[in-house]
mmCIF file of C-alpha atoms and ligand atoms in Angstrom:
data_model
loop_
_atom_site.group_PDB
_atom_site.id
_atom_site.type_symbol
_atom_site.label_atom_id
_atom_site.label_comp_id
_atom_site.label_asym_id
_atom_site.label_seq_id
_atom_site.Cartn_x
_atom_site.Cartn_y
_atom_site.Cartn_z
ATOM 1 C CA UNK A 270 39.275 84.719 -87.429
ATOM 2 C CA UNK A 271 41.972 86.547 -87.793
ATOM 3 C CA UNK A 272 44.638 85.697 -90.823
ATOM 4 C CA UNK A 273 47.031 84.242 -88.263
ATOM 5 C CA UNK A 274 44.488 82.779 -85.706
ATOM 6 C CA UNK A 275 43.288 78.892 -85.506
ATOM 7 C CA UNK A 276 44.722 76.277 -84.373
ATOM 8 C CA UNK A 277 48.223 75.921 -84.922
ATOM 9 C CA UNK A 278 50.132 72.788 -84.362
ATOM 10 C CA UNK A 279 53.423 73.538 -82.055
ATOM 11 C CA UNK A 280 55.396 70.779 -84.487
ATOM 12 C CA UNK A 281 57.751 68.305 -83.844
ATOM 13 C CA UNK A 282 60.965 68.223 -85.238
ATOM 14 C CA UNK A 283 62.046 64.531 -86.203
ATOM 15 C CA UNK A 284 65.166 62.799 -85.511
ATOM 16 C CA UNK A 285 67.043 60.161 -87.230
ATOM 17 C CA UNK A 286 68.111 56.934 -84.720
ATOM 18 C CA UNK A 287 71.607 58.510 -85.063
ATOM 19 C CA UNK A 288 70.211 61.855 -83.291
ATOM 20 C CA UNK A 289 70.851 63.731 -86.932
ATOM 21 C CA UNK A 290 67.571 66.075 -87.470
ATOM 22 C CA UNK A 291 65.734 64.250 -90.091
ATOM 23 C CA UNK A 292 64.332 66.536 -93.026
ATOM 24 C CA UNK A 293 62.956 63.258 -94.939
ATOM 25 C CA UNK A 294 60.288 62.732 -92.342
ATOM 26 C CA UNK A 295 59.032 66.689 -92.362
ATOM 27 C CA UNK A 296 56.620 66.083 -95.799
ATOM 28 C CA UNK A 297 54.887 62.895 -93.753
ATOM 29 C CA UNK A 298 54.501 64.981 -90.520
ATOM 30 C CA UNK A 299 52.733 68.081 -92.325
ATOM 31 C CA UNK A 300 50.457 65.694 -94.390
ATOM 32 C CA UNK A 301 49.250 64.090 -91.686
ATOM 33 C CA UNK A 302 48.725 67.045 -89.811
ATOM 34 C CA UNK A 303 46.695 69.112 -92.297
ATOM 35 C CA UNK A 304 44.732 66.223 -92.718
ATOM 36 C CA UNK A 305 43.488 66.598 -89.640
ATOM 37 C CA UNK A 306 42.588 70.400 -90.461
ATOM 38 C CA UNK A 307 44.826 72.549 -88.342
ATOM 39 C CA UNK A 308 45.095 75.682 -89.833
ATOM 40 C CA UNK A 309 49.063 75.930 -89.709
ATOM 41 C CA UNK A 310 52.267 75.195 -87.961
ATOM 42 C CA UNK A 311 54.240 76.886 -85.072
ATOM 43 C CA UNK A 312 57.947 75.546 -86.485
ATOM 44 C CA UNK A 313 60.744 74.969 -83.751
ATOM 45 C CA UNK A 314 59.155 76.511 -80.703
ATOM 46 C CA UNK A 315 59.582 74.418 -77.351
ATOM 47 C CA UNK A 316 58.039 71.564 -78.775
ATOM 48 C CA UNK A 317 60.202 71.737 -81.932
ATOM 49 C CA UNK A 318 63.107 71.338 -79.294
ATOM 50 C CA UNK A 319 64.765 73.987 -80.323
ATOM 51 C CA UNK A 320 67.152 74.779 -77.372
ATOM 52 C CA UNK A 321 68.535 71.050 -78.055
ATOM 53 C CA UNK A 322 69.400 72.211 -81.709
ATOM 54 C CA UNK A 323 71.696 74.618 -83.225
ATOM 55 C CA UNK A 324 70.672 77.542 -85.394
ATOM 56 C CA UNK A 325 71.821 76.127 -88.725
ATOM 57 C CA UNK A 326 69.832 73.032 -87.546
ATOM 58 C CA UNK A 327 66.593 74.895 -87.073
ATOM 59 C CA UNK A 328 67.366 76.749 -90.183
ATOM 60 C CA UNK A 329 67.084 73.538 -92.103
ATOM 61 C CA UNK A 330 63.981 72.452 -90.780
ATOM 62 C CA UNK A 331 62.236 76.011 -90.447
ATOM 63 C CA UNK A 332 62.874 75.793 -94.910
ATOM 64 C CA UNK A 333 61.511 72.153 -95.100
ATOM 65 C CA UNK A 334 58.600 72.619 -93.213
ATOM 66 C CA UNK A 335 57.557 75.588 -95.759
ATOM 67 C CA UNK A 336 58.797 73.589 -98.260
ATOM 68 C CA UNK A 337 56.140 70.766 -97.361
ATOM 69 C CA UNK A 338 53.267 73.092 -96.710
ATOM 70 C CA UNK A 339 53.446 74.924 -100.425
ATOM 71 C CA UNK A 340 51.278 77.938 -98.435
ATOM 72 C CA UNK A 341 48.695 75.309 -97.176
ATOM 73 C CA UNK A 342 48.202 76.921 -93.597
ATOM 74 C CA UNK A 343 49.725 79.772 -91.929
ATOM 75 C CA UNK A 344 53.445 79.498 -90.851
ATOM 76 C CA UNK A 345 55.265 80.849 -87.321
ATOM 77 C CA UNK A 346 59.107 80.588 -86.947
ATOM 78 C CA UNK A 347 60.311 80.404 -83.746
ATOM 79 C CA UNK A 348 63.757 81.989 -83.763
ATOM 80 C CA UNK A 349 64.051 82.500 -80.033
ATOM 81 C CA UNK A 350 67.812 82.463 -78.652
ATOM 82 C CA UNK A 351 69.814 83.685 -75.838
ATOM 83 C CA UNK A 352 72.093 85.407 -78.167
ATOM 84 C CA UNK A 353 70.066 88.547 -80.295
ATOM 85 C CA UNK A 354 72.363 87.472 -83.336
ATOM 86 C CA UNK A 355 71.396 83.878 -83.418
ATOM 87 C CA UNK A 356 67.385 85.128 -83.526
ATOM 88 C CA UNK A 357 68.403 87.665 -86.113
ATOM 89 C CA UNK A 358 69.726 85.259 -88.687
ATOM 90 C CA UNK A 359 66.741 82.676 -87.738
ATOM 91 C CA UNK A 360 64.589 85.420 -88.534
ATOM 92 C CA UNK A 361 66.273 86.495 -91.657
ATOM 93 C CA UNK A 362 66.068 82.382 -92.970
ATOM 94 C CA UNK A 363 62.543 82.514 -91.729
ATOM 95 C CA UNK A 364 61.138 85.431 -93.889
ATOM 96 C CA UNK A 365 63.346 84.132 -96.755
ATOM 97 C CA UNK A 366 61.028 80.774 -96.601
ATOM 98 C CA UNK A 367 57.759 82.322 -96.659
ATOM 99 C CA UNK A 368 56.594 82.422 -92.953
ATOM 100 C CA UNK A 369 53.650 84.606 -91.999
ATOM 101 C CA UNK A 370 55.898 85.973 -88.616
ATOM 102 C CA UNK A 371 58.617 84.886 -86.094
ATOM 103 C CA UNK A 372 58.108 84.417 -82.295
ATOM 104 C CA UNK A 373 60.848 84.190 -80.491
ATOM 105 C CA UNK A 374 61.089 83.324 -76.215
ATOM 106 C CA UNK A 375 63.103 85.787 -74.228
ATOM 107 C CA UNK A 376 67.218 85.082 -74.081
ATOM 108 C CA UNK A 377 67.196 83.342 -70.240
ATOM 109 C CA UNK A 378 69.995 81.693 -68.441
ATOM 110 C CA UNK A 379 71.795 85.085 -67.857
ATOM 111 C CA UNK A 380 70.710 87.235 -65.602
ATOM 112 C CA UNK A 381 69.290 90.154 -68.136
ATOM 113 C CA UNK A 382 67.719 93.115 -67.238
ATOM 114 C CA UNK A 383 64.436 93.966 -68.671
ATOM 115 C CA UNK A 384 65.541 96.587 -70.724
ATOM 116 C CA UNK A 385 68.088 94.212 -72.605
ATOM 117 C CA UNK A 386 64.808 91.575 -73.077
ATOM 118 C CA UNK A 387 63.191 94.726 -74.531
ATOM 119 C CA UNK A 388 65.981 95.849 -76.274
ATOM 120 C CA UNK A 389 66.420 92.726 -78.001
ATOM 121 C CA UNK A 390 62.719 92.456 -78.895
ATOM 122 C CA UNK A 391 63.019 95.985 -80.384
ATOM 123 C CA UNK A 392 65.995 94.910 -82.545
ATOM 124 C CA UNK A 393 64.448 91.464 -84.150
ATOM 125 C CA UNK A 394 61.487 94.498 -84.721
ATOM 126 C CA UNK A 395 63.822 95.729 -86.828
ATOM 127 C CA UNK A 396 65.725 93.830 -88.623
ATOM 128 C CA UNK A 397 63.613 90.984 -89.362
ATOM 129 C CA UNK A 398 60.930 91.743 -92.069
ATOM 130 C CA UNK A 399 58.497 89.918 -90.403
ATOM 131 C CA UNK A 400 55.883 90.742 -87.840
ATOM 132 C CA UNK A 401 56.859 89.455 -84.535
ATOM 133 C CA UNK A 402 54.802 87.511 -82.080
ATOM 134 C CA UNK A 403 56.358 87.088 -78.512
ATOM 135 C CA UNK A 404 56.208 84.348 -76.643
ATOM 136 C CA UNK A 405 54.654 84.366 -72.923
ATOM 137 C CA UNK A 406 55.696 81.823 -71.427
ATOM 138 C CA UNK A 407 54.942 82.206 -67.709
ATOM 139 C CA UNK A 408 56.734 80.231 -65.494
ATOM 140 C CA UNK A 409 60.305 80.338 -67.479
ATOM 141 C CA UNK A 410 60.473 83.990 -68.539
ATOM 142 C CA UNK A 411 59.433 85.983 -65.370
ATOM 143 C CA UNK A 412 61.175 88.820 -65.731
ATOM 144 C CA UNK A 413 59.352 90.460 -68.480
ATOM 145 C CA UNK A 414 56.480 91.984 -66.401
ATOM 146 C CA UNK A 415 53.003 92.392 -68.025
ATOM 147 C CA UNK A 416 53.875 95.769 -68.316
ATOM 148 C CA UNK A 417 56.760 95.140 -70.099
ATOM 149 C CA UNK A 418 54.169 93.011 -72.539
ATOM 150 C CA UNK A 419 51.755 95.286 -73.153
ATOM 151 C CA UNK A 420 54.538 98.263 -74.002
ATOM 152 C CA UNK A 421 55.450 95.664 -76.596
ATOM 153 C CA UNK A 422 52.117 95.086 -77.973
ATOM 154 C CA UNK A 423 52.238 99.050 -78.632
ATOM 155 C CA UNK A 424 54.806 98.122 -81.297
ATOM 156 C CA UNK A 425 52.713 98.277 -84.521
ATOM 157 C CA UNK A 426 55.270 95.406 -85.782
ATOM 158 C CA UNK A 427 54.634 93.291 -82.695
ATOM 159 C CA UNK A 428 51.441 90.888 -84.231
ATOM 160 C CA UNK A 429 50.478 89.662 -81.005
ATOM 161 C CA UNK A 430 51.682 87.284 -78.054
ATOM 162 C CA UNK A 431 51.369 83.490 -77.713
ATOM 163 C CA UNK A 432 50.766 83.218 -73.902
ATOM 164 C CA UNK A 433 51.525 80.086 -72.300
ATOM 165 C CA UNK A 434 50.460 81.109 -68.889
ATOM 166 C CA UNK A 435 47.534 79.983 -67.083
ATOM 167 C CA UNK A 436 46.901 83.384 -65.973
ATOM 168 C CA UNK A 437 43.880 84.301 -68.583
ATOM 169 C CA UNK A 438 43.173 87.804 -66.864
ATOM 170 C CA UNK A 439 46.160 88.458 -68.450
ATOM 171 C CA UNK A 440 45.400 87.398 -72.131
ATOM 172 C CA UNK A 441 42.175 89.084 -71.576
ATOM 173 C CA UNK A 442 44.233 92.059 -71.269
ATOM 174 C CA UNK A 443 46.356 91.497 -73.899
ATOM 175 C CA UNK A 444 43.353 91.428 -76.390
ATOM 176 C CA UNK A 445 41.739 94.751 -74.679
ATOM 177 C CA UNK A 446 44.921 96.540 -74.828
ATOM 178 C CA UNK A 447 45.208 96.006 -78.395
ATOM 179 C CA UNK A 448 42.156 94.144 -79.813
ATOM 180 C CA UNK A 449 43.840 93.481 -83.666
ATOM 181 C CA UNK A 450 46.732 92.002 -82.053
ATOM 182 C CA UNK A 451 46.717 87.761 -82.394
ATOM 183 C CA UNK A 452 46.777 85.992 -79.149
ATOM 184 C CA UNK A 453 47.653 82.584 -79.314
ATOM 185 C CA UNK A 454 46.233 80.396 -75.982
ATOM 186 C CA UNK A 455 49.286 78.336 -74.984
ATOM 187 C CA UNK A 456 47.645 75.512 -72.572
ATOM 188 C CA UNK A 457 46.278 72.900 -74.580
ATOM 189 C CA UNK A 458 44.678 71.655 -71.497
ATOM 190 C CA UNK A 459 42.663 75.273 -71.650
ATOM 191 C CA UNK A 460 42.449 76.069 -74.796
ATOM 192 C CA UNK A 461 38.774 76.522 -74.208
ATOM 193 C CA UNK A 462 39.354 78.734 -71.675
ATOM 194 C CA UNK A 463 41.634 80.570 -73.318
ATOM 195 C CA UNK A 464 38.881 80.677 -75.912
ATOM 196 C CA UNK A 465 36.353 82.606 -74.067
ATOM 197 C CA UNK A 466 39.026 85.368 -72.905
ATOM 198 C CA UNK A 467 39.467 86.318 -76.009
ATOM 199 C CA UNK A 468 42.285 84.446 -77.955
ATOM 200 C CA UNK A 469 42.317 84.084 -81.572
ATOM 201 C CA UNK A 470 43.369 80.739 -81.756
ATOM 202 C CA UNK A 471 45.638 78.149 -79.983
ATOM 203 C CA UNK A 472 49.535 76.563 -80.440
ATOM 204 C CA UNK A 473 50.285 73.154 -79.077
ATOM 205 C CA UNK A 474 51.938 70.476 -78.461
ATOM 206 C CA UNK A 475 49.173 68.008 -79.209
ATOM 207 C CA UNK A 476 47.421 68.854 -82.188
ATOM 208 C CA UNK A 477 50.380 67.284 -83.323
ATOM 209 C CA UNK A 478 48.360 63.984 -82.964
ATOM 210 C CA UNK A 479 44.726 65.359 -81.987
ATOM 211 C CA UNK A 480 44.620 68.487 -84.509
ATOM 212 C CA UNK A 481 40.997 67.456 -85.820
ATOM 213 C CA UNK A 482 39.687 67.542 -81.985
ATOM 214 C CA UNK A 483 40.850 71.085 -81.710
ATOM 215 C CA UNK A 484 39.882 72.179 -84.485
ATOM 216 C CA UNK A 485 36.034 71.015 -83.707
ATOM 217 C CA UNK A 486 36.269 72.544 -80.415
ATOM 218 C CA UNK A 487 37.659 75.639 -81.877
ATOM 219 C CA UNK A 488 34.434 75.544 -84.599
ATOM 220 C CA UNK A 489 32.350 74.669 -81.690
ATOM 221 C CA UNK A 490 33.172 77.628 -79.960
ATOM 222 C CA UNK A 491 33.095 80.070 -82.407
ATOM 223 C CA UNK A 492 29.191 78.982 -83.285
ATOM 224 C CA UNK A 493 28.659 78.846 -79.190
ATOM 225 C CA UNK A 494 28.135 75.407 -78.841
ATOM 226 C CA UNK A 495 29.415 75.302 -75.534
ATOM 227 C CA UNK A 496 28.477 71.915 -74.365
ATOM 228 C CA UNK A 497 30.175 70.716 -77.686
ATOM 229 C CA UNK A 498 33.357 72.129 -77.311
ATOM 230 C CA UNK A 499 33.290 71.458 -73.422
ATOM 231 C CA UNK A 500 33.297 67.928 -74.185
ATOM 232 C CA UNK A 501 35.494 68.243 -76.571
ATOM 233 C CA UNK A 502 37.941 69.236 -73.977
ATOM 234 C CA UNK A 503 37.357 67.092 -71.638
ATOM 235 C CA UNK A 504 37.788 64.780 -73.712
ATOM 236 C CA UNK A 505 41.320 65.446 -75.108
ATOM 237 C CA UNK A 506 42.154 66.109 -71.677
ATOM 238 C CA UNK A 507 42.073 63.089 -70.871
ATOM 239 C CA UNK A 508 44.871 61.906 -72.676
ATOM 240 C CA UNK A 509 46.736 64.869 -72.056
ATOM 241 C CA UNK A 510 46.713 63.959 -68.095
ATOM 242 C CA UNK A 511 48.562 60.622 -69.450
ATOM 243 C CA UNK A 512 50.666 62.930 -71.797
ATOM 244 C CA UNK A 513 51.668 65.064 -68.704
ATOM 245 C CA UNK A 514 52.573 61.946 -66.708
ATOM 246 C CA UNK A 515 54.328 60.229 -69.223
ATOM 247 C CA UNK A 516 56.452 63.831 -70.888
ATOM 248 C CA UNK A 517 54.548 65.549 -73.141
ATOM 249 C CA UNK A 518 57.188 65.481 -76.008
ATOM 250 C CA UNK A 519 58.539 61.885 -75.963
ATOM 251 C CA UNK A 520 54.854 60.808 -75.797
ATOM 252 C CA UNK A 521 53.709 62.560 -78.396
ATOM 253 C CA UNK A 522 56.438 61.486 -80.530
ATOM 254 C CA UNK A 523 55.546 57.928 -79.218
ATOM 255 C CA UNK A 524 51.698 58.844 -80.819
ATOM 256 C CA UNK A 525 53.457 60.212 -83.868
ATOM 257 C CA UNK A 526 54.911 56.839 -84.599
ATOM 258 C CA UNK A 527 51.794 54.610 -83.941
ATOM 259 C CA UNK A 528 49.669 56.948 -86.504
ATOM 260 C CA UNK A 529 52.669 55.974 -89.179
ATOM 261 C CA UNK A 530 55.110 58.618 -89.022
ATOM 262 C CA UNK A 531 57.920 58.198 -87.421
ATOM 263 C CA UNK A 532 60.215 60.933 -86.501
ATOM 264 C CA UNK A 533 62.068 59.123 -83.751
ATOM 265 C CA UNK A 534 62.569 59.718 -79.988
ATOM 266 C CA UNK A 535 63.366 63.211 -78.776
ATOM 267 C CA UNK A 536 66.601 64.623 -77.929
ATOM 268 C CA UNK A 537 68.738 64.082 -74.709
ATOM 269 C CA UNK A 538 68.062 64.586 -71.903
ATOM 270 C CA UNK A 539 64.660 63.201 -72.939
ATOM 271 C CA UNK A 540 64.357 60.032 -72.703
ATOM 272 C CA UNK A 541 62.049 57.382 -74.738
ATOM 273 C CA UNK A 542 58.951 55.596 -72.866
ATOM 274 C CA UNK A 543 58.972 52.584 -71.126
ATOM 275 C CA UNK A 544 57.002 50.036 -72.348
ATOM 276 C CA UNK A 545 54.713 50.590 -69.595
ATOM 277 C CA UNK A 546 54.247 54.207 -69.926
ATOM 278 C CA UNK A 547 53.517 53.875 -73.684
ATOM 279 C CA UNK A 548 51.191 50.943 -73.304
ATOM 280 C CA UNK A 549 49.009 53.601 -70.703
ATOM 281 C CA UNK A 550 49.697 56.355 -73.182
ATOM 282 C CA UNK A 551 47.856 54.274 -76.228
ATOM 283 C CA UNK A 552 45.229 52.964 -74.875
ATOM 284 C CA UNK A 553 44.053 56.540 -73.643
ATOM 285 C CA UNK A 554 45.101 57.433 -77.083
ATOM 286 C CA UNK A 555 42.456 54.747 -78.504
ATOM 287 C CA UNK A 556 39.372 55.796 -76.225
ATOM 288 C CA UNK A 557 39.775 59.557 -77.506
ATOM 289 C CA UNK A 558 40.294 58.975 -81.087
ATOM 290 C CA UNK A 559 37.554 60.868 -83.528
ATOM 291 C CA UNK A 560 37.858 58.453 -86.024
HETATM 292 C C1 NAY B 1963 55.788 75.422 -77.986
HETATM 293 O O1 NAY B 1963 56.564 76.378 -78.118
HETATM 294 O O2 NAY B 1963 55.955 74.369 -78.588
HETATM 295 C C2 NAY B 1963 54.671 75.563 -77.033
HETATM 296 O O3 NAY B 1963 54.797 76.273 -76.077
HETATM 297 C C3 NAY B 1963 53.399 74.842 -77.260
HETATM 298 C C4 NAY B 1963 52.546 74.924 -76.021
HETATM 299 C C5 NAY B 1963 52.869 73.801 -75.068
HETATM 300 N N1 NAY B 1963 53.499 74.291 -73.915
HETATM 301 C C6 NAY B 1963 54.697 73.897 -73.509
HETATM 302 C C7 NAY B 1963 55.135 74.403 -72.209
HETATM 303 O O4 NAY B 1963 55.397 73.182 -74.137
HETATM 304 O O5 NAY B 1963 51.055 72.610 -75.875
HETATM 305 C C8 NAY B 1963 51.590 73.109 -74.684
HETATM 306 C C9 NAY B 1963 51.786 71.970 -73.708
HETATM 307 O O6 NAY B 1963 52.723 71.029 -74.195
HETATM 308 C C10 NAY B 1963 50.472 71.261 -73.415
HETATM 309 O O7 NAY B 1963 49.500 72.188 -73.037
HETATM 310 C C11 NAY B 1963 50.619 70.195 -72.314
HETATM 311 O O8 NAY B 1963 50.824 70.800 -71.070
#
């Protein structure tokens, strides 16, 4: 494996009943989750919900998480922003903490052309020390064309991509066009798949709760026990369908609590489970457990 493949857990960020980010629960969250063996942390991407924080907010938890870790496990900051000068100092806080690279999603909302998404790419290149790792994620960030990604991946400072697209022809090209570079499978729900194109290793959302599952389907792979790691994911996939259902980051949070760590609900707009839909959510949660 690669130094920055393996599975990667896309972390939470907790939250106080007040809404205030809450550092204090950050040690509890990382303990647990190397515990369960996953080989690092993806800090303040999408399921970090960073868009419903501000900069100095992520700041604060990008330092606590590496604070936690003391180098056990390889670190990502995600310092994506609409504005280039938010990523920038995100990216300068992120080396200054120890992390292994930045990603960072395309600026959206405005209606950018691709040579300002490039542009911008080119300038957290840099001026941030680290090496970068951009994030594909299909459906929200069309106008980068795969073109456009694979110019980037020509960049000796861009590391790789973490592709949250189901289109795997495309990650397959990724790893062709340059085969050092570290692609991350995005899907959870695929990560197999992902897998056998080629990735290096996998970010999610739910080896926040179900790390040690991925990791054995990751080990699985890698020795070519297929029918092991196929069950594997069938198996986690069936919770995920309820995670899906229910909102992938409330309910994980919801999981979060019930295995003792409580970082609270997520931000508005999100909204908690109902009783119902948590109830459903922890009994699939009980028929997958490993232990
Ligand atoms: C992030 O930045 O946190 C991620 O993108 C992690 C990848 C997740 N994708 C999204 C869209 O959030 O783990 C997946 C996803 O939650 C999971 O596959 C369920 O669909």
């Amino acid at each position: 494996t690669p130094r920055l493949g393996g599975i990667l857990s896309a972390l939470v960020t907790p939250f106080r009943p007040d809404g205030a980010v809450n550092l204090d629960a950050i040690p509890a969250l990382v303990e647990l989750q190397l515990a369960q063996g996953v080989h690092g942390f993806y800090v303040g991407g999408s399921t970090g919900e960073a868009f419903l924080q501000t900069p100095q907010e992520r700041i604060d938890v990008l330092r606590e998480v590496a604070r936690a870790a003391r180098g056990r496990g390889r670190l990502i900051a995600h310092v994506g922003a609409i504005a280039t000068q938010d990523s920038l100092r995100m990216g300068a806080a992120a080396a200054e903490a120890g992390y292994d690279a930045v990603s960072a999603i395309p600026p959206f909302y405005y209606d950018f052309s691709r040579d300002d998404l490039l542009a911008h790419y080119m300038r957290l290149v840099e001026e941030v020390s680290l090496p970068l790792i951009v994030y594909n994620f299909g459906g929200r960030v069309g106008r980068l064309t795969a073109d456009d990604l694979l110019r980037l991946l020509d960049e000796p400072k861009v590391a790789g991509v973490k592709h949250t697209s189901q289109d795997l022809y495309l990650l397959e090209r990724f790893k062709r066009h340059r085969p050092d570079a570290v692609i991350f499978n995005g899907y959870d729900e695929m990560c197999l798949a992902g897998l056998a194109m080629g990735a290096d290793g996998a970010i999610g959302t739910t080896y926040n709760v179900m790390g040690d599952l991925f990791v054995a389907l990751e080990a699985a792979f890698r020795v070519g026990d297929l029918p092991r790691a196929r069950a594997l994911q069938v198996r986690a996939n069936t919770l995920i369908d309820v995670l899906i259902e229910v909102g992938v980051f409330p309910g994980t949070k919801a999981l979060l609590k019930a295995l003792g760590v409580d970082c609270g609900e997520c931000r508005a707009p999100f909204r908690p489970l109902s009783p119902d839909q948590s109830q459903r959510l922890q009994a699939a949660f009980a028929a997958i457990r490993m232990t």
